[in-house]
Amino acid sequence: MKLVLLGPPGAGKGTQAANLAKKYQIPAISTGHIIRAAISAQTPMGKIAEGFIARGELVPDDTVLEIVRNRLKEDDCQCGYILDGFPRTLEQAKMMDEHEIGVDVVVDIEVPDEVLIERLSGRRECKKCGATYHVLHNPPKVSEKCDQCGGELVRRSDDVPEVIRKRLAVYHSQTEPLKEYYRSQEKLTIVYGQEELAETTHAVLSAVAEAEAGL
Ligand code: ADP
Ligand code: ZN
């Protein structure tokens, strides 16, 4: 199955991508994750991306397409994939079609802006494995340490108020039009992110199971 997760920053796409990856035994591919790793390693691509991320802007479409195409060449993508954070512009969706990167089901996780701002402001990420926490809603067992791997938890440099506002504005103007794009292809299924994570997880898994049954 070829899945795309759509939704604003902070909607919980990463968490749901991990749940789906486990259930369907296909890889979850996060462009944000790959880009941050490239920035840490200061690769040529990372150096290009750095400024865009710091400003809360999108990285250029051709750069991201290249990242995704390279990742999809790997063996583990043979039976499908979950794309978390790609496509994020209409142009990217069209590039996917041109390069025959298939999409079966698109799950859009909707969360109001006020909730997103609060979530992103308290979010912490493991430097090593990328697992996410929230200082109030989902704190780690040991302060500032990852429950899963013991890695150090840090605040992403783009999880600060000014950049958060910019990312939300970019989402509404550049990514939201994708909903219409996939709705017209009858691939879109909408899930409303709930306060309780388990409820959102249940809603996402049911929506995908239902969509899969109709494929
Ligand atoms: P979030 O969804 O919380 O904003 P991500 O980790 O998905 O976080 O992405 C972080 C940043 O990486 C984005 O703000 C953007 O600059 C860049 N990025 C990720 N995916 C894409 C994409 N498909 N196109 C352009 N830029 C991207
Ligand atoms: Zn970790």
Short mmCIF file of N, CA and C in Angstrom, two decimals, residues 5-14 32 36 56-58 84-85 88 108-121 123 132 156 158-176:
data_model
loop_
_atom_site.label_atom_id
_atom_site.label_comp_id
_atom_site.label_asym_id
_atom_site.label_seq_id
_atom_site.Cartn_x
_atom_site.Cartn_y
_atom_site.Cartn_z
N LEU A 5 0.54 10.82 4.23
CA LEU A 5 -0.05 11.49 5.38
C LEU A 5 0.03 13.00 5.17
N LEU A 6 -1.14 13.60 5.22
CA LEU A 6 -1.24 15.04 5.03
C LEU A 6 -1.66 15.65 6.36
N GLY A 7 -1.40 16.92 6.52
CA GLY A 7 -1.84 17.56 7.77
C GLY A 7 -0.80 18.56 8.21
N PRO A 8 -1.20 19.50 9.05
CA PRO A 8 -0.31 20.57 9.47
C PRO A 8 0.83 20.08 10.35
N PRO A 9 1.87 20.92 10.51
CA PRO A 9 2.93 20.57 11.45
C PRO A 9 2.36 20.41 12.84
N GLY A 10 2.72 19.33 13.51
CA GLY A 10 2.24 19.11 14.87
C GLY A 10 0.97 18.28 14.93
N ALA A 11 0.45 17.86 13.77
CA ALA A 11 -0.80 17.08 13.77
C ALA A 11 -0.57 15.67 14.29
N GLY A 12 0.68 15.25 14.31
CA GLY A 12 0.98 13.90 14.79
C GLY A 12 1.22 12.92 13.66
N LYS A 13 1.61 13.44 12.51
CA LYS A 13 1.85 12.57 11.36
C LYS A 13 2.95 11.55 11.65
N GLY A 14 4.01 11.99 12.30
CA GLY A 14 5.12 11.09 12.59
C GLY A 14 4.70 9.92 13.46
N GLY A 32 11.08 15.46 6.53
CA GLY A 32 11.62 16.37 7.55
C GLY A 32 12.79 15.73 8.28
N ARG A 36 16.64 16.93 8.31
CA ARG A 36 17.35 17.29 9.55
C ARG A 36 18.64 16.48 9.72
N GLY A 56 11.34 28.53 8.54
CA GLY A 56 10.00 27.93 8.51
C GLY A 56 9.45 27.83 7.11
N GLU A 57 10.32 27.96 6.11
CA GLU A 57 9.88 27.86 4.72
C GLU A 57 10.07 26.44 4.22
N LEU A 58 9.48 26.16 3.06
CA LEU A 58 9.67 24.85 2.47
C LEU A 58 11.00 24.81 1.73
N ASP A 84 5.46 10.70 4.98
CA ASP A 84 5.09 11.65 6.02
C ASP A 84 5.78 12.98 5.70
N GLY A 85 5.00 13.94 5.22
CA GLY A 85 5.59 15.24 4.91
C GLY A 85 5.91 15.44 3.44
N ARG A 88 4.11 18.21 -0.29
CA ARG A 88 3.69 19.35 0.53
C ARG A 88 3.29 20.53 -0.33
N ASP A 108 -5.60 12.68 5.77
CA ASP A 108 -5.37 14.05 6.22
C ASP A 108 -5.76 14.13 7.69
N ILE A 109 -4.81 14.49 8.54
CA ILE A 109 -5.10 14.64 9.97
C ILE A 109 -5.31 16.12 10.27
N GLU A 110 -6.52 16.46 10.68
CA GLU A 110 -6.88 17.86 10.90
C GLU A 110 -6.82 18.22 12.39
N VAL A 111 -6.14 19.30 12.68
CA VAL A 111 -6.05 19.79 14.05
C VAL A 111 -6.10 21.33 14.00
N PRO A 112 -6.89 21.97 14.87
CA PRO A 112 -6.97 23.43 14.84
C PRO A 112 -5.63 24.10 15.17
N ASP A 113 -5.40 25.26 14.58
CA ASP A 113 -4.13 25.98 14.76
C ASP A 113 -3.76 26.22 16.23
N GLU A 114 -4.74 26.58 17.07
CA GLU A 114 -4.41 26.90 18.48
C GLU A 114 -3.79 25.67 19.16
N VAL A 115 -4.36 24.50 18.84
CA VAL A 115 -3.84 23.27 19.45
C VAL A 115 -2.43 22.99 18.94
N LEU A 116 -2.22 23.24 17.66
CA LEU A 116 -0.91 22.97 17.06
C LEU A 116 0.17 23.85 17.68
N ILE A 117 -0.16 25.10 17.90
CA ILE A 117 0.82 26.03 18.47
C ILE A 117 1.25 25.54 19.85
N GLU A 118 0.27 25.12 20.64
CA GLU A 118 0.57 24.64 21.98
C GLU A 118 1.41 23.35 21.92
N ARG A 119 1.04 22.47 21.02
CA ARG A 119 1.77 21.20 20.91
C ARG A 119 3.21 21.41 20.46
N LEU A 120 3.38 22.23 19.43
CA LEU A 120 4.72 22.41 18.88
C LEU A 120 5.62 23.14 19.86
N SER A 121 5.02 24.05 20.64
CA SER A 121 5.83 24.81 21.59
C SER A 121 6.40 23.91 22.69
N ARG A 123 6.95 20.58 22.29
CA ARG A 123 7.46 19.35 21.72
C ARG A 123 8.97 19.19 21.95
N THR A 132 9.18 11.53 19.45
CA THR A 132 8.77 12.84 19.96
C THR A 132 8.03 12.74 21.28
N ARG A 156 13.39 21.27 18.75
CA ARG A 156 13.80 21.58 17.38
C ARG A 156 13.89 23.08 17.21
N ASP A 158 13.10 24.85 14.87
CA ASP A 158 11.93 25.46 14.21
C ASP A 158 10.67 25.35 15.06
N ASP A 159 10.79 24.82 16.27
CA ASP A 159 9.65 24.77 17.19
C ASP A 159 9.66 25.98 18.13
N VAL A 160 9.91 27.14 17.61
CA VAL A 160 9.84 28.38 18.40
C VAL A 160 8.75 29.26 17.79
N PRO A 161 8.06 30.08 18.65
CA PRO A 161 6.83 30.75 18.23
C PRO A 161 6.85 31.40 16.84
N GLU A 162 7.87 32.20 16.55
CA GLU A 162 7.88 32.90 15.25
C GLU A 162 7.88 31.93 14.08
N VAL A 163 8.73 30.90 14.20
CA VAL A 163 8.87 29.94 13.10
C VAL A 163 7.62 29.05 13.02
N ILE A 164 7.04 28.74 14.17
CA ILE A 164 5.81 27.93 14.18
C ILE A 164 4.71 28.67 13.40
N ARG A 165 4.55 29.96 13.67
CA ARG A 165 3.52 30.74 12.97
C ARG A 165 3.76 30.72 11.47
N LYS A 166 5.01 30.87 11.09
CA LYS A 166 5.35 30.87 9.67
C LYS A 166 5.04 29.50 9.04
N ARG A 167 5.38 28.41 9.75
CA ARG A 167 5.12 27.06 9.20
C ARG A 167 3.64 26.82 9.01
N LEU A 168 2.83 27.33 9.95
CA LEU A 168 1.38 27.15 9.81
C LEU A 168 0.86 27.94 8.61
N ALA A 169 1.37 29.15 8.44
CA ALA A 169 0.94 29.97 7.30
C ALA A 169 1.32 29.28 5.99
N VAL A 170 2.52 28.74 5.95
CA VAL A 170 2.99 28.02 4.75
C VAL A 170 2.11 26.79 4.50
N TYR A 171 1.76 26.10 5.57
CA TYR A 171 0.87 24.94 5.43
C TYR A 171 -0.45 25.35 4.79
N HIS A 172 -1.07 26.39 5.34
CA HIS A 172 -2.38 26.79 4.82
C HIS A 172 -2.31 27.24 3.37
N SER A 173 -1.26 27.96 3.02
CA SER A 173 -1.22 28.46 1.64
C SER A 173 -0.71 27.44 0.64
N GLN A 174 0.29 26.63 1.02
CA GLN A 174 0.92 25.77 0.01
C GLN A 174 0.52 24.30 0.08
N THR A 175 0.23 23.80 1.28
CA THR A 175 -0.04 22.36 1.40
C THR A 175 -1.53 22.05 1.38
N GLU A 176 -2.32 22.91 2.00
CA GLU A 176 -3.76 22.62 2.08
C GLU A 176 -4.42 22.40 0.71
#
